[in-house]
């Protein structure tokens, strides 16, 4: 689990069997419908855990071990009277009888395990970069099957690259959990060829950020010290960005941020800091591990632009952020057997689960799903959504809970942003098959599996799919494997059969401020509330009677 008291956001639960096979995985936000599962009463992964148990057909009494992706004892010394109190607080379950064994897995170790064991590699260097763990902000590990993971190097909390990015996000007016907006805005600086200060001294593989580190209680820091250091360090970064920009924040509304030179400067300065640091750290990790294969985890591994500049074999799991420590903690207890294949991301709730057996149909037209009909609707300029099979895990929609459109004009980019009530400058990703993707963007061996790496586009992509080309000439592609998402695969084949480019705009099926839809009930509610033209829900096509032709 990623669970309180340490895991105060992105709570999640993952169930594995004694051989490390993942039975189910889900984030709590998908169940309580509160983004990042933040707030008292929302941050316990009880809904996610119940889903996992139901998926396996067992109860909490059948669980042998509960692994938590934090060293709770260090951060909250004396907070719990005994193991039973900790288990109840973290999970939201009562344990009147037998209590499972409780294992505390250090945060960065759990991150590292989630990345390596999800990868197709037999051995790899693993680079973990986030805001902070218990005592570190960046760590390098060596993993291989058949031996224990080895911590090679670590950097203290207040040298955090995540804190540096949080400072920029806060300067821009974003919550630090919305750092993806900062990354999207930074592309405008790249497109302008903006010259920015480095804010990072790299010397012999060591990193010294412009904001100096604070004295820390290594190995014994409590949550109070961690919180004080976080606030002070982020404030120092925010002050530094203010000096660079000559302002304490943007001078225009959020939907016009690309027009504000100071906002673009701050976003791009923070982005370049991350990219320079990640490039150096990746080289150091490969050297320390003695192999070229590299895995990334931690919240900074969601930075697709930074991931995309790395050479060589690079793998990022579908859940690199804090929710992923649920997976890594479980795998620390029960590592999986090597398969040579990357993990499937489709581990969440099945849209066919009971809940909408007889949906309320007023204003909706309902027919059987037909790929040819959906292809025609998309070619006619309509925008639709798909909710099919088990939900993908993580923050990227991978065609099981996606909004889709044909990206043949720049106008569709603006329309989908309006549908999602997002800022019009926010970018979108494209999805296609591997063969056609090779014509549209630079090849990524692994990052395009889960839409976690930016790639430079080709002239053909600019011509046939301008709706998924960001201002800096990149996109965040998904290459769809055969059989992974049957409905979308059929539509892509239908596009090709009609002589159209087999590529679609693919973005998450959710409205502004909401988690990605999970259940059929969620999908129908979102379809009604958003300005979408159609919905593919399992094997049924829904259309709005008011706009059907």
mmCIF file of C-alpha atoms in Angstrom, residues 218-365:
data_model
loop_
_atom_site.group_PDB
_atom_site.id
_atom_site.type_symbol
_atom_site.label_atom_id
_atom_site.label_comp_id
_atom_site.label_asym_id
_atom_site.label_seq_id
_atom_site.Cartn_x
_atom_site.Cartn_y
_atom_site.Cartn_z
ATOM 1 C CA UNK A 218 20.166 11.457 8.415
ATOM 2 C CA UNK A 219 18.434 8.181 9.176
ATOM 3 C CA UNK A 220 16.230 9.609 11.915
ATOM 4 C CA UNK A 221 14.303 12.530 10.422
ATOM 5 C CA UNK A 222 10.708 12.742 11.605
ATOM 6 C CA UNK A 223 7.745 14.085 9.645
ATOM 7 C CA UNK A 224 8.082 17.414 11.480
ATOM 8 C CA UNK A 225 11.642 17.929 10.262
ATOM 9 C CA UNK A 226 10.763 16.757 6.769
ATOM 10 C CA UNK A 227 7.841 19.182 6.613
ATOM 11 C CA UNK A 228 9.931 22.142 7.843
ATOM 12 C CA UNK A 229 12.681 21.412 5.350
ATOM 13 C CA UNK A 230 10.202 21.032 2.512
ATOM 14 C CA UNK A 231 8.565 24.375 3.222
ATOM 15 C CA UNK A 232 11.866 26.215 3.610
ATOM 16 C CA UNK A 233 13.480 24.707 0.521
ATOM 17 C CA UNK A 234 10.503 25.207 -1.788
ATOM 18 C CA UNK A 235 10.167 28.801 -0.558
ATOM 19 C CA UNK A 236 13.853 29.393 -1.332
ATOM 20 C CA UNK A 237 13.387 28.062 -4.852
ATOM 21 C CA UNK A 238 10.289 30.192 -5.338
ATOM 22 C CA UNK A 239 12.243 33.278 -4.230
ATOM 23 C CA UNK A 240 15.033 32.425 -6.664
ATOM 24 C CA UNK A 241 12.574 32.155 -9.558
ATOM 25 C CA UNK A 242 11.111 35.517 -8.525
ATOM 26 C CA UNK A 243 14.559 37.107 -8.786
ATOM 27 C CA UNK A 244 15.167 35.562 -12.202
ATOM 28 C CA UNK A 245 11.759 36.631 -13.513
ATOM 29 C CA UNK A 246 11.633 40.029 -11.839
ATOM 30 C CA UNK A 247 8.160 39.221 -10.544
ATOM 31 C CA UNK A 248 6.542 37.204 -7.758
ATOM 32 C CA UNK A 249 4.174 35.392 -10.111
ATOM 33 C CA UNK A 250 2.486 35.506 -13.502
ATOM 34 C CA UNK A 251 0.817 38.703 -14.700
ATOM 35 C CA UNK A 252 -1.834 37.000 -16.859
ATOM 36 C CA UNK A 253 -4.588 34.417 -16.179
ATOM 37 C CA UNK A 254 -3.646 30.751 -16.365
ATOM 38 C CA UNK A 255 -5.214 30.263 -19.796
ATOM 39 C CA UNK A 256 -2.854 32.920 -21.201
ATOM 40 C CA UNK A 257 0.382 31.841 -19.512
ATOM 41 C CA UNK A 258 2.283 31.273 -22.789
ATOM 42 C CA UNK A 259 1.860 35.022 -23.417
ATOM 43 C CA UNK A 260 3.712 35.886 -20.197
ATOM 44 C CA UNK A 261 7.508 35.925 -20.829
ATOM 45 C CA UNK A 262 8.238 35.647 -17.108
ATOM 46 C CA UNK A 263 6.010 32.568 -16.720
ATOM 47 C CA UNK A 264 7.600 30.860 -19.715
ATOM 48 C CA UNK A 265 11.060 31.733 -18.361
ATOM 49 C CA UNK A 266 10.352 30.197 -14.951
ATOM 50 C CA UNK A 267 8.810 27.030 -16.409
ATOM 51 C CA UNK A 268 11.627 26.493 -18.888
ATOM 52 C CA UNK A 269 14.333 27.255 -16.309
ATOM 53 C CA UNK A 270 12.932 24.571 -14.004
ATOM 54 C CA UNK A 271 12.520 22.144 -16.885
ATOM 55 C CA UNK A 272 16.115 22.602 -18.067
ATOM 56 C CA UNK A 273 17.345 22.048 -14.518
ATOM 57 C CA UNK A 274 15.502 18.718 -14.431
ATOM 58 C CA UNK A 275 16.670 17.657 -17.885
ATOM 59 C CA UNK A 276 20.315 18.486 -17.174
ATOM 60 C CA UNK A 277 20.188 16.707 -13.824
ATOM 61 C CA UNK A 278 18.437 13.600 -15.143
ATOM 62 C CA UNK A 279 20.883 13.312 -18.037
ATOM 63 C CA UNK A 280 23.852 13.440 -15.657
ATOM 64 C CA UNK A 281 22.268 11.099 -13.114
ATOM 65 C CA UNK A 282 21.349 8.575 -15.803
ATOM 66 C CA UNK A 283 24.980 8.391 -16.874
ATOM 67 C CA UNK A 284 26.094 7.987 -13.262
ATOM 68 C CA UNK A 285 23.509 5.250 -12.638
ATOM 69 C CA UNK A 286 24.640 3.286 -15.673
ATOM 70 C CA UNK A 287 28.242 3.562 -14.563
ATOM 71 C CA UNK A 288 27.543 2.452 -11.002
ATOM 72 C CA UNK A 289 25.339 -0.454 -12.099
ATOM 73 C CA UNK A 290 27.692 -1.517 -14.885
ATOM 74 C CA UNK A 291 24.888 -1.948 -17.440
ATOM 75 C CA UNK A 292 23.187 0.237 -20.037
ATOM 76 C CA UNK A 293 19.646 -0.755 -19.064
ATOM 77 C CA UNK A 294 18.109 1.992 -16.950
ATOM 78 C CA UNK A 295 14.840 2.231 -15.029
ATOM 79 C CA UNK A 296 13.370 5.444 -13.623
ATOM 80 C CA UNK A 297 10.897 5.934 -10.771
ATOM 81 C CA UNK A 298 9.674 8.644 -8.424
ATOM 82 C CA UNK A 299 7.470 11.611 -9.236
ATOM 83 C CA UNK A 300 10.124 13.242 -11.434
ATOM 84 C CA UNK A 301 9.969 10.169 -13.696
ATOM 85 C CA UNK A 302 6.572 11.490 -14.839
ATOM 86 C CA UNK A 303 8.480 14.284 -16.590
ATOM 87 C CA UNK A 304 8.104 13.019 -20.136
ATOM 88 C CA UNK A 305 10.294 15.739 -21.631
ATOM 89 C CA UNK A 306 13.227 14.788 -19.404
ATOM 90 C CA UNK A 307 12.714 11.068 -20.049
ATOM 91 C CA UNK A 308 12.672 11.710 -23.776
ATOM 92 C CA UNK A 309 16.172 13.214 -23.899
ATOM 93 C CA UNK A 310 17.830 10.110 -22.423
ATOM 94 C CA UNK A 311 19.700 7.794 -24.795
ATOM 95 C CA UNK A 312 19.793 4.010 -24.660
ATOM 96 C CA UNK A 313 17.332 1.547 -23.149
ATOM 97 C CA UNK A 314 15.159 3.442 -20.648
ATOM 98 C CA UNK A 315 12.098 2.031 -18.888
ATOM 99 C CA UNK A 316 9.574 3.878 -16.732
ATOM 100 C CA UNK A 317 6.703 1.897 -15.144
ATOM 101 C CA UNK A 318 3.106 3.052 -15.622
ATOM 102 C CA UNK A 319 3.039 4.149 -11.950
ATOM 103 C CA UNK A 320 6.350 5.947 -11.251
ATOM 104 C CA UNK A 321 4.723 8.368 -8.787
ATOM 105 C CA UNK A 322 3.915 7.702 -5.124
ATOM 106 C CA UNK A 323 1.015 5.396 -5.918
ATOM 107 C CA UNK A 324 3.604 3.051 -7.411
ATOM 108 C CA UNK A 325 5.164 2.272 -4.045
ATOM 109 C CA UNK A 326 2.172 0.020 -3.388
ATOM 110 C CA UNK A 327 3.419 -2.157 -6.235
ATOM 111 C CA UNK A 328 7.064 -1.840 -5.198
ATOM 112 C CA UNK A 329 6.401 -2.627 -1.547
ATOM 113 C CA UNK A 330 4.519 -5.796 -2.507
ATOM 114 C CA UNK A 331 7.300 -6.848 -4.873
ATOM 115 C CA UNK A 332 9.934 -6.185 -2.210
ATOM 116 C CA UNK A 333 8.232 -8.871 -0.127
ATOM 117 C CA UNK A 334 7.485 -11.202 -3.067
ATOM 118 C CA UNK A 335 9.577 -10.399 -6.159
ATOM 119 C CA UNK A 336 8.103 -11.746 -9.388
ATOM 120 C CA UNK A 337 9.793 -14.334 -11.558
ATOM 121 C CA UNK A 338 11.520 -12.900 -14.584
ATOM 122 C CA UNK A 339 9.376 -13.066 -17.714
ATOM 123 C CA UNK A 340 11.306 -10.882 -20.153
ATOM 124 C CA UNK A 341 8.119 -8.891 -20.718
ATOM 125 C CA UNK A 342 7.101 -5.506 -19.387
ATOM 126 C CA UNK A 343 4.093 -5.587 -17.091
ATOM 127 C CA UNK A 344 0.564 -5.114 -18.376
ATOM 128 C CA UNK A 345 -0.929 -1.807 -17.178
ATOM 129 C CA UNK A 346 -4.505 -3.117 -17.364
ATOM 130 C CA UNK A 347 -4.885 -4.198 -13.739
ATOM 131 C CA UNK A 348 -7.748 -2.022 -12.517
ATOM 132 C CA UNK A 349 -11.506 -2.409 -12.351
ATOM 133 C CA UNK A 350 -13.280 -4.085 -15.264
ATOM 134 C CA UNK A 351 -15.903 -1.867 -16.841
ATOM 135 C CA UNK A 352 -18.124 -4.964 -17.040
ATOM 136 C CA UNK A 353 -18.256 -5.196 -13.247
ATOM 137 C CA UNK A 354 -21.787 -4.946 -11.822
ATOM 138 C CA UNK A 355 -23.099 -1.420 -11.450
ATOM 139 C CA UNK A 356 -24.795 -0.249 -14.649
ATOM 140 C CA UNK A 357 -26.833 -3.231 -15.743
ATOM 141 C CA UNK A 358 -29.726 -1.006 -16.843
ATOM 142 C CA UNK A 359 -28.436 2.558 -17.335
ATOM 143 C CA UNK A 360 -30.777 5.495 -17.370
ATOM 144 C CA UNK A 361 -31.236 6.167 -21.091
ATOM 145 C CA UNK A 362 -33.005 9.510 -21.399
ATOM 146 C CA UNK A 363 -31.355 11.556 -24.122
ATOM 147 C CA UNK A 364 -29.108 8.692 -25.217
ATOM 148 C CA UNK A 365 -29.195 6.401 -28.226
#
